[in-house]
CSV table of C-alpha atoms and ligand atoms in Angstrom, one decimal:
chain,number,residue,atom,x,y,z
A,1136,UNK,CA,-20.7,-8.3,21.7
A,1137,UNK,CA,-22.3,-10.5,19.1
A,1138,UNK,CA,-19.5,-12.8,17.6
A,1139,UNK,CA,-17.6,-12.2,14.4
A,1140,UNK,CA,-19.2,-12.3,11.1
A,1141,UNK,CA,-17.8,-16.0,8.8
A,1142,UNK,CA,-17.5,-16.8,5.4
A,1143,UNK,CA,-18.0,-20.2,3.4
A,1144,UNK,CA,-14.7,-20.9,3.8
A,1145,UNK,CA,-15.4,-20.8,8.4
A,1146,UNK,CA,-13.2,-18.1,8.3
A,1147,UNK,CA,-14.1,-15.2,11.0
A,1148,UNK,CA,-13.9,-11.9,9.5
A,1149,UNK,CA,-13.3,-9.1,12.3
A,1150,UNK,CA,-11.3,-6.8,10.7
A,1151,UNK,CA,-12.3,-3.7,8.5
A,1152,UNK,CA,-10.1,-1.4,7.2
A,1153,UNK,CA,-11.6,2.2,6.3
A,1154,UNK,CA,-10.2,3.9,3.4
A,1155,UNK,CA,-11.2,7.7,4.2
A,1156,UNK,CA,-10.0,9.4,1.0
A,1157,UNK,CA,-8.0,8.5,-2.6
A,1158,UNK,CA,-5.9,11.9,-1.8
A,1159,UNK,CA,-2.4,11.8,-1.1
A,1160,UNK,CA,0.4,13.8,-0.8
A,1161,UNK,CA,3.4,11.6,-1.9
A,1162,UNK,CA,3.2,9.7,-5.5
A,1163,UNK,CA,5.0,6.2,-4.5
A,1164,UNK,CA,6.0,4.5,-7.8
A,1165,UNK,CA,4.8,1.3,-6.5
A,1166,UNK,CA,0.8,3.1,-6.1
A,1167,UNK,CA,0.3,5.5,-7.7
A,1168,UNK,CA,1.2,7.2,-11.4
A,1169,UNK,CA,3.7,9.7,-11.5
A,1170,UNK,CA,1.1,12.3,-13.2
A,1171,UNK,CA,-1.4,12.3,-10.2
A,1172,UNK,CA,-4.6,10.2,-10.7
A,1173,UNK,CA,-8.6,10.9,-11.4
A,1174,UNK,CA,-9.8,11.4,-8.0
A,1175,UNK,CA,-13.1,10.6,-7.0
A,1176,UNK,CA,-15.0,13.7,-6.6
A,1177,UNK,CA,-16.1,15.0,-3.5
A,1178,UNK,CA,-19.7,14.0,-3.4
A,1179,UNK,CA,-18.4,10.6,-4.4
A,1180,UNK,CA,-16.8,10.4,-1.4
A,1181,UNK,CA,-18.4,8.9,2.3
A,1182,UNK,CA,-19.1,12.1,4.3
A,1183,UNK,CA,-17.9,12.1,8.3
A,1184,UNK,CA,-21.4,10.8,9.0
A,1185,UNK,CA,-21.7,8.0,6.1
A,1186,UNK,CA,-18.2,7.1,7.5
A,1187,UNK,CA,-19.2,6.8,11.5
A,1188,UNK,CA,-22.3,4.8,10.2
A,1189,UNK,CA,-20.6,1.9,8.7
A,1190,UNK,CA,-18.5,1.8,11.5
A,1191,UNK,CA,-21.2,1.4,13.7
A,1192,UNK,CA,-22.8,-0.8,11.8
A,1193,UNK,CA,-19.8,-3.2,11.6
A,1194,UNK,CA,-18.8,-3.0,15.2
A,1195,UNK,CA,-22.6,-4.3,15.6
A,1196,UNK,CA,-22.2,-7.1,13.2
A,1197,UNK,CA,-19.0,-8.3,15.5
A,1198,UNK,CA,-15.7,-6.5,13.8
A,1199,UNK,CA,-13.6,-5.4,16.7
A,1200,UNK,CA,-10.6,-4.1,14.8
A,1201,UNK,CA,-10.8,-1.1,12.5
A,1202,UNK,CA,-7.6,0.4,10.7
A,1203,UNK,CA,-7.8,4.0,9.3
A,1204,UNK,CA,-6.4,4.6,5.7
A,1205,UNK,CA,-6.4,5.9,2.4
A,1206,UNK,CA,-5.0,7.3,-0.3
A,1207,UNK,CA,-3.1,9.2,2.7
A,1208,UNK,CA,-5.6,9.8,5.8
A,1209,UNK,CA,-3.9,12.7,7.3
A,1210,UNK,CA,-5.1,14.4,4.3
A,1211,UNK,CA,-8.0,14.3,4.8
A,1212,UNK,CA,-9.2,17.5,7.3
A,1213,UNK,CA,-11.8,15.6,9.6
A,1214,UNK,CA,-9.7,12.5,10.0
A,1215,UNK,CA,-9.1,13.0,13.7
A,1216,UNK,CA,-12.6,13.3,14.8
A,1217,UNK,CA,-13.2,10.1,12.7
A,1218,UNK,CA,-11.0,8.7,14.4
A,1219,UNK,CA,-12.2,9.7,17.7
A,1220,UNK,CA,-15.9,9.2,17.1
A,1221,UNK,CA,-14.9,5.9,15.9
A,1222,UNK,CA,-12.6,4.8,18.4
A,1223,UNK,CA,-15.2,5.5,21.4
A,1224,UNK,CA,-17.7,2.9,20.1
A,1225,UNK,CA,-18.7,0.4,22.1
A,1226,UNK,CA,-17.4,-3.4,21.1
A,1227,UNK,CA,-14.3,-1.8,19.4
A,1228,UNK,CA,-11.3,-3.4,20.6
A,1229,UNK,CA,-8.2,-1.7,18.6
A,1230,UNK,CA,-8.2,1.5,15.8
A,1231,UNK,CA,-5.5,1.6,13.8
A,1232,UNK,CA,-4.4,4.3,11.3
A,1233,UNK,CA,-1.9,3.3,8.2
A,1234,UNK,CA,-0.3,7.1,7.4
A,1235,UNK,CA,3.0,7.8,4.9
A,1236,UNK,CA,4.0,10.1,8.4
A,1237,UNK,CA,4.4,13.4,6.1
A,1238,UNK,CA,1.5,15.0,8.7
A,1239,UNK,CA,2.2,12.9,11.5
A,1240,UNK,CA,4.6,15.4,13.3
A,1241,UNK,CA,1.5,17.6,13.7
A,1242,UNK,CA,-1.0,14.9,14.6
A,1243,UNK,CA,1.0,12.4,16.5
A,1244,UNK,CA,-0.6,13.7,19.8
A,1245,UNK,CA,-3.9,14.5,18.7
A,1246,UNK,CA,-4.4,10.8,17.3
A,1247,UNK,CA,-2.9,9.1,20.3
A,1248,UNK,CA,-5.3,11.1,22.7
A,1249,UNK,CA,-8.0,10.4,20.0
A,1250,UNK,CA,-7.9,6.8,21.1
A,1251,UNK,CA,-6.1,5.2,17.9
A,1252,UNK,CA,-4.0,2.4,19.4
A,1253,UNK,CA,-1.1,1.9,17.1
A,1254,UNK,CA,-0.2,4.1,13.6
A,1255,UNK,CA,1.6,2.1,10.6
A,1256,UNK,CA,4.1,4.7,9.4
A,1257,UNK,CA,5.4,4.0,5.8
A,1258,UNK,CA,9.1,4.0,5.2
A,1259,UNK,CA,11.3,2.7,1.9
A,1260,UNK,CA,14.3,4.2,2.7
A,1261,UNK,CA,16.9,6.3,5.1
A,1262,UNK,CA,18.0,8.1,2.6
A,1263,UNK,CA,16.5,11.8,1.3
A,1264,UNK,CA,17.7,11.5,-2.0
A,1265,UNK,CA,15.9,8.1,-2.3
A,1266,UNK,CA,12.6,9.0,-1.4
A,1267,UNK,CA,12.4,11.4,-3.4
A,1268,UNK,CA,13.1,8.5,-5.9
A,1269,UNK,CA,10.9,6.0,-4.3
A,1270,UNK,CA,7.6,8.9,-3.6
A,1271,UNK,CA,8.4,11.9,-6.0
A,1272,UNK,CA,8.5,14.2,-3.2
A,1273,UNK,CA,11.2,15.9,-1.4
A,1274,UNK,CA,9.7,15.2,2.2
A,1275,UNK,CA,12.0,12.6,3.9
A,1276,UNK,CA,12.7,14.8,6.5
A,1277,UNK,CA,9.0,15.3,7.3
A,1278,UNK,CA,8.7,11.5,7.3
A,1279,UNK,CA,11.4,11.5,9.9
A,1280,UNK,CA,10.0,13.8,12.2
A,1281,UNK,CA,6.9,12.4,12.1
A,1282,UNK,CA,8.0,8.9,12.8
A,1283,UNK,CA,9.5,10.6,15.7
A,1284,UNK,CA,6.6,12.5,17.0
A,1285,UNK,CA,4.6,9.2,17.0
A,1286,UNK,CA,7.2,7.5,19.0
A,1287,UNK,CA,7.0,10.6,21.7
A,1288,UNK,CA,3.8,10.4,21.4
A,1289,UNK,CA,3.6,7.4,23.1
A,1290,UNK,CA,2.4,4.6,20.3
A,1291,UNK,CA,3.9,1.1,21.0
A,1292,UNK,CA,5.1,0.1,19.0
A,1293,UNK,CA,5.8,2.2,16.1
A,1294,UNK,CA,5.7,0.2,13.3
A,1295,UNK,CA,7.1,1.1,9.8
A,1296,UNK,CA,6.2,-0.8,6.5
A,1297,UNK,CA,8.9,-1.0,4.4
A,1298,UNK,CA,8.4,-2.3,0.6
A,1299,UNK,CA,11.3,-3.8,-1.1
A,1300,UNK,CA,12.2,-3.2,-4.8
A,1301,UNK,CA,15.1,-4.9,-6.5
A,1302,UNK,CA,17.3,-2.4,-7.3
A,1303,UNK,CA,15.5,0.5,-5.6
A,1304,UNK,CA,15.9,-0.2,-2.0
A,1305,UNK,CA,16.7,-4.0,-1.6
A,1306,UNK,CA,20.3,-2.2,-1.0
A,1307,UNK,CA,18.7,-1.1,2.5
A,1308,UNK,CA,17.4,-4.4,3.9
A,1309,UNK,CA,20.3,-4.5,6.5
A,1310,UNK,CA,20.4,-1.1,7.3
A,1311,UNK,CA,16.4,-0.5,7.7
A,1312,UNK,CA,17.1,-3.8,9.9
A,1313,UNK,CA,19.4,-2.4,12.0
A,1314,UNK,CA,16.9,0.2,13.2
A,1315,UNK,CA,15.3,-2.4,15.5
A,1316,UNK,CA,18.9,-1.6,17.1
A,1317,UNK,CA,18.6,1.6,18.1
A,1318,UNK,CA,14.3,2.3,18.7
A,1319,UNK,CA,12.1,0.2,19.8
A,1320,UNK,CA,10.4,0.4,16.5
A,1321,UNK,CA,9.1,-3.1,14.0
A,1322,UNK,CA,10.3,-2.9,10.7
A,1323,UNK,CA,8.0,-5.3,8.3
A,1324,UNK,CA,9.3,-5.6,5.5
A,1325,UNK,CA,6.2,-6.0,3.1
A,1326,UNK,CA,6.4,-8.0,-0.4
A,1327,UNK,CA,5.8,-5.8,-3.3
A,1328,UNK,CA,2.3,-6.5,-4.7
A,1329,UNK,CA,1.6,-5.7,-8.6
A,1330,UNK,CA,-0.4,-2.9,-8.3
A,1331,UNK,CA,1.8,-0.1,-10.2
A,1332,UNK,CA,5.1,-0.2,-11.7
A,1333,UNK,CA,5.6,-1.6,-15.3
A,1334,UNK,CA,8.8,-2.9,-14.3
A,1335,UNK,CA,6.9,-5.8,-11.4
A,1336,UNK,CA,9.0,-8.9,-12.6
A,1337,UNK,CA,11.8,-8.0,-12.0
A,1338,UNK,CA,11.7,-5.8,-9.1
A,1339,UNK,CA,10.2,-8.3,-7.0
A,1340,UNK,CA,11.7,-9.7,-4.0
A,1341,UNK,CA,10.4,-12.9,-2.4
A,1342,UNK,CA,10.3,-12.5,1.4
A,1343,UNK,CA,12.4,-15.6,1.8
A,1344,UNK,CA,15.1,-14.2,-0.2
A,1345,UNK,CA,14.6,-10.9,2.3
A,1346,UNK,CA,14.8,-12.9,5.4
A,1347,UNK,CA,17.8,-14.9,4.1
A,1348,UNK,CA,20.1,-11.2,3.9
A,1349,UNK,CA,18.3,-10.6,7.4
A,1350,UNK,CA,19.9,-13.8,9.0
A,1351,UNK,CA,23.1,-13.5,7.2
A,1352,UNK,CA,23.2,-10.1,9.8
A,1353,UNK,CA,23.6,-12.1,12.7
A,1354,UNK,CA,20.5,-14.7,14.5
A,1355,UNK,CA,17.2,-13.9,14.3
A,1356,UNK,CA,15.1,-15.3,16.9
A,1357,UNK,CA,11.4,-15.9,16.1
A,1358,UNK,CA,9.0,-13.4,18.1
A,1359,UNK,CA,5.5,-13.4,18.9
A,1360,UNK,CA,2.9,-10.6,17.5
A,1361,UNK,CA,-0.3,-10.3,15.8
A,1362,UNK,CA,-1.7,-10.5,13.1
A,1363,UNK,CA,-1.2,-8.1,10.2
A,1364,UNK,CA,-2.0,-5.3,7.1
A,1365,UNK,CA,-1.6,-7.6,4.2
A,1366,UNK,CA,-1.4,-10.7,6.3
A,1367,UNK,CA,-0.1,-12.3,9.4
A,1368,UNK,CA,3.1,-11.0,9.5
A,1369,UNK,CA,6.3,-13.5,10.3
A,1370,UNK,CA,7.8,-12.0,13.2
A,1371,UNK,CA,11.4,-12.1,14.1
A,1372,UNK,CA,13.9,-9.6,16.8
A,1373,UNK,CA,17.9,-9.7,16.4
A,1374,UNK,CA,19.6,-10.9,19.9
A,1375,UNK,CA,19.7,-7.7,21.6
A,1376,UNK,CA,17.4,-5.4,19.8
A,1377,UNK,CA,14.8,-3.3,20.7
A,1378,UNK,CA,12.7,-3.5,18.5
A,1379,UNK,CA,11.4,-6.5,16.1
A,1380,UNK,CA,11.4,-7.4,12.4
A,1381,UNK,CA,7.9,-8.7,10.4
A,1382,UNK,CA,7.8,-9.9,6.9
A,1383,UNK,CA,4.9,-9.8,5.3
A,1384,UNK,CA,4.6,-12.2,2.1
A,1385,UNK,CA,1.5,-11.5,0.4
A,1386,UNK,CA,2.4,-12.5,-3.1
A,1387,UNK,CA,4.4,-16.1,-2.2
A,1388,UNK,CA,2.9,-17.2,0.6
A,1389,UNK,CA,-0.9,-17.6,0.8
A,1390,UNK,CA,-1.9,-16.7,4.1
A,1391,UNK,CA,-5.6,-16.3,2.8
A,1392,UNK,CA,-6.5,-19.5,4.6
A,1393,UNK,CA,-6.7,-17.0,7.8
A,1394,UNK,CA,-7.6,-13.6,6.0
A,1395,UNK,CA,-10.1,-11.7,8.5
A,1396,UNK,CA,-10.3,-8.8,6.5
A,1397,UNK,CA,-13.2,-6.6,4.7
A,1398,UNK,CA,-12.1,-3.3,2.9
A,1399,UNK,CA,-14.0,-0.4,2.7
A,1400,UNK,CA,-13.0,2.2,0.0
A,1401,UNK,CA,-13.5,6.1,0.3
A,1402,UNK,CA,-16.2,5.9,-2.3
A,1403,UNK,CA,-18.1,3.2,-0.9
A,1404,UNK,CA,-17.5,0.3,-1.9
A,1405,UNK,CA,-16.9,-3.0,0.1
A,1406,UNK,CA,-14.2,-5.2,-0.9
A,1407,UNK,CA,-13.9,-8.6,0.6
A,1408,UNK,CA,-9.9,-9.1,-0.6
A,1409,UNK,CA,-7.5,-6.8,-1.7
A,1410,UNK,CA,-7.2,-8.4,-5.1
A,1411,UNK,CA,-11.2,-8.9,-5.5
A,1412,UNK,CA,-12.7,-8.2,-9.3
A,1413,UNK,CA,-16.3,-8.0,-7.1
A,1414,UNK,CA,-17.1,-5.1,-4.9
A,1415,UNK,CA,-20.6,-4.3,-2.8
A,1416,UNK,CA,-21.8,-0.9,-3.3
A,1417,UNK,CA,-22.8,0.6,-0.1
A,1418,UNK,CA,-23.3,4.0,-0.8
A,1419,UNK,CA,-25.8,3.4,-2.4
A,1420,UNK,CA,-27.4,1.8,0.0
A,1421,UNK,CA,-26.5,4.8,2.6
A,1422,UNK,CA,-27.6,7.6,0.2
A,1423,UNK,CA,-31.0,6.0,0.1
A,1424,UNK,CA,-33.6,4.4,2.3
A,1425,UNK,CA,-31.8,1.0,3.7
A,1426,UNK,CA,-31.6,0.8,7.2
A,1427,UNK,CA,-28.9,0.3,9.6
A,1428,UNK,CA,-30.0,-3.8,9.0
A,1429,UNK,CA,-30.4,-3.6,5.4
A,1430,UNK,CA,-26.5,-2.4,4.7
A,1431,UNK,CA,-25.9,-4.8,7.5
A,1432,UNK,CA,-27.6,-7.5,5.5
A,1433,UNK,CA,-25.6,-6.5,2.3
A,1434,UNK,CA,-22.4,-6.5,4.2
A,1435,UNK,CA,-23.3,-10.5,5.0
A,1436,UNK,CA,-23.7,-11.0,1.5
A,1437,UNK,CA,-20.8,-9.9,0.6
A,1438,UNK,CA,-19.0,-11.8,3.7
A,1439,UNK,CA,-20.8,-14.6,2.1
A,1440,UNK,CA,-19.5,-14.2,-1.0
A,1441,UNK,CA,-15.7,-13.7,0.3
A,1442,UNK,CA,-12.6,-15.5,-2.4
A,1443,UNK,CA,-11.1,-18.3,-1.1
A,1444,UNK,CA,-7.4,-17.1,-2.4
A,1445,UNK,CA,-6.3,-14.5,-4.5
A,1446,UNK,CA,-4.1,-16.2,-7.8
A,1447,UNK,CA,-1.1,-13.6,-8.0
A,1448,UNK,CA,0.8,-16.0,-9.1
A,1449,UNK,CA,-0.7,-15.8,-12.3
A,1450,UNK,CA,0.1,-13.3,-14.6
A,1451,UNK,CA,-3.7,-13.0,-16.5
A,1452,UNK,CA,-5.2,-12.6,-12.9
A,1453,UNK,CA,-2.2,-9.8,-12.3
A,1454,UNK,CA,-4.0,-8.0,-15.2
A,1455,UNK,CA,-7.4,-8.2,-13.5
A,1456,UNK,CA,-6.8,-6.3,-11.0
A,1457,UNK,CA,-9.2,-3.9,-11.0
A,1458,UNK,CA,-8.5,-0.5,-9.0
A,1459,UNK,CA,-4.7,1.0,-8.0
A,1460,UNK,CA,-3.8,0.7,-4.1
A,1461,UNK,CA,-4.3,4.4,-3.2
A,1462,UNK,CA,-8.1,3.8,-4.3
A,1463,UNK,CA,-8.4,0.7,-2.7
A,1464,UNK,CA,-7.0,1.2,0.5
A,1465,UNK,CA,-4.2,-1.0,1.5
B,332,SAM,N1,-0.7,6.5,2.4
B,332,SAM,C1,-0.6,5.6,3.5
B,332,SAM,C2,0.8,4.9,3.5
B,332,SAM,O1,1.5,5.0,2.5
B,332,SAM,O2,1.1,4.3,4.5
B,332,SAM,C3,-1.7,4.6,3.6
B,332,SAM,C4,-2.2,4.0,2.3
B,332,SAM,S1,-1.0,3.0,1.5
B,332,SAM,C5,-1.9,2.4,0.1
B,332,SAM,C6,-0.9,1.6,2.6
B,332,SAM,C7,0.2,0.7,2.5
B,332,SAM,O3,0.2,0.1,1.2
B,332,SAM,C8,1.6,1.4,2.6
B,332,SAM,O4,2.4,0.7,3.6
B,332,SAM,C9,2.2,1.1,1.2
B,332,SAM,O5,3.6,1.0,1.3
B,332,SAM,C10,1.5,-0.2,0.8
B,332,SAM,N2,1.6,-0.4,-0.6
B,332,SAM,C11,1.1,0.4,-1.6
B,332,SAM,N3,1.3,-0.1,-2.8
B,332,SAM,C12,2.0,-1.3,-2.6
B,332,SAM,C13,2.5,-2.3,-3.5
B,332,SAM,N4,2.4,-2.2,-4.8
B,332,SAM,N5,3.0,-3.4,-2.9
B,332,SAM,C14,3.1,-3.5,-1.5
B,332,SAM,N6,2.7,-2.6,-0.7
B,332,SAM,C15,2.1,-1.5,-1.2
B,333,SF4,FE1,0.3,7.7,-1.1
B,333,SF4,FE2,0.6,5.7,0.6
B,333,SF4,FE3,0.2,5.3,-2.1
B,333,SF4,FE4,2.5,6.3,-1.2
B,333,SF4,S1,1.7,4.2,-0.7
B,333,SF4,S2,1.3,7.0,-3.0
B,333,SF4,S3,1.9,7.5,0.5
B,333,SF4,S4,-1.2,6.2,-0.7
């Protein structure tokens, strides 16, 4: 396989992440508004085949991991044989798939004999009462079962992304935590990024403040895993757990020194960091004549073109931000 793809900055980018669709079924108050959103239209979106194309294409150009996600994916109805198609191409070393779990009770199996390596299950709290808070839908439950299903499934390990608010769920650290107790599950615990949510000053948590109420539980030893969603993710297990603890610190720590990532959005468009004002339009490129080398061309451009460091700390940038998670894919 040819090797990776750099930027100016020598980093190697190997990692795309797919966004398949802006739809979801939950309302999260830290993505999306509470009164729904102006989704793309339907022709706006990639089809099946413009989808499996750009794979293709960037498994040639030397990405070996691709993560599935959205908006929510499971929506989407062809998402399994996406995921299948893709995960049978040649050169791919790992598919991924990033879900909220609502649908994953009923696709657990399906995506696991698909060929998707691990799923990213989204989880904010134990508590029904407080999802419905935290996501504006009464469908802990479903959550649950789907995290469960995954697990029987047979994905190892079943990670769940947890984001922490100041007085939303930073009452849960210890007790999401203490999961890693009883499954063999890793809990990353995920900085909140300023992408929705008037309130972002002051219900922000810095990861070191989360991993200080983490080791006030009891030691944490530091564990070895890979790399990550937003980041490399700091990995940590309890003595005698089962399963391990990440934090993932995109806001205060500035792991973009390694970032290996390229986003793709359900409409199209390429986006070399999550933050990035800039985006490469490749459906355009797909819709008309460009060949398989062309967008491949355009794709190095943009690689090219990559930001050294996003600038979260600063509130004007915050402003800049230019499109909500759900449509970015995170
Ligand atoms: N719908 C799927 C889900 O929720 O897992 C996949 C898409 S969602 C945009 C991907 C991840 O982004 C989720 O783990 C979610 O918690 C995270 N996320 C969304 N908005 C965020 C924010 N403002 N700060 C930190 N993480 C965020
Ligand atoms: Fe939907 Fe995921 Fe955004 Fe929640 S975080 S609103 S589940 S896309």
């Amino acid at each position: 396989m040819p090797a990776p793809p750099t930027d100016s900055f020598h980093r190697k980018i190997d990692y795309l992440r797919l966004s398949i669709t802006d739809r979801c079924n939950l309302r999260c108050v830290y993505c999306m508004p509470e009164d729904g959103v102006a989704k793309f239209d339907h022709s706006e979106i990639l089809s099946y085949e413009e989808v499996v194309r750009l794979a293709r294409i960037s498994i040639s150009m030397g990405i070996s991991k691709v993560r599935i996600t959205g908006g929510e994916p499971l929506v989407r109805k062809d998402a399994l044989s996406l995921c299948e198609s893709i995960a049978r191409m040649p050169g791919l070393r790992s598919l991924t798939l990033t879900t909220n779990g609502v649908l994953l009770s009923e696709h657990a199996e399906g995506l696991f004999r698909a060929g998707v390596k691990r799923v990213n299950i989204s989880l904010d709290t134990l508590k029904p009462e407080k999802f419905l808070q935290i996501s504006r839908r009464d469908l802990f439950g479903r959550v649950w079962e789907g995290i469960m299903a995954a697990w029987r499934a047979g994905f190892s390990p079943v990670k769940l992304n947890t984001v922490i608010m100041a007085g939303v769920n930073d009452d849960e650290i210890e007790d999401l935590a203490g999961l890693t107790f009883r499954y063999p599950f890793h809990v990353r615990f995920i900085e909140f990024m300023p992408f929705q949510e008037s309130q972002y000053e002051s219900r922000f948590i810095a990861a070191g403040e989360i991993l200080e109420r983490l080791r006030r539980m009891g030691p944490l030893e530091e564990a070895s895993g890979g790399g990550d969603s937003f980041g490399p993710a700091l990995h940590y297990a309890f003595k005698g757990a089962m399963g391990k603890i990440g934090i993932i610190s995109p806001v205060s720590d500035h792991f973009c020194p390694s970032c290996n990532r390229l986003r793709l959005t359900a409409d199209g468009k390429l986006r070399t960091c999550l933050f990035s004002v800039e985006e490469t339009d490749l459906r355009t490129l797909l819709r008309g004549a460009a060949s398989d080398q062309d967008i491949a061309a355009a794709m190095r451009a943009a690689i090219n073109k990559k930001p050294e460091k996003h600038h979260l700390s600063n509130p004007a940038f915050r402003k800049c931000i230019s499109r909500p998670m759900f449509s970015i894919g995170g």
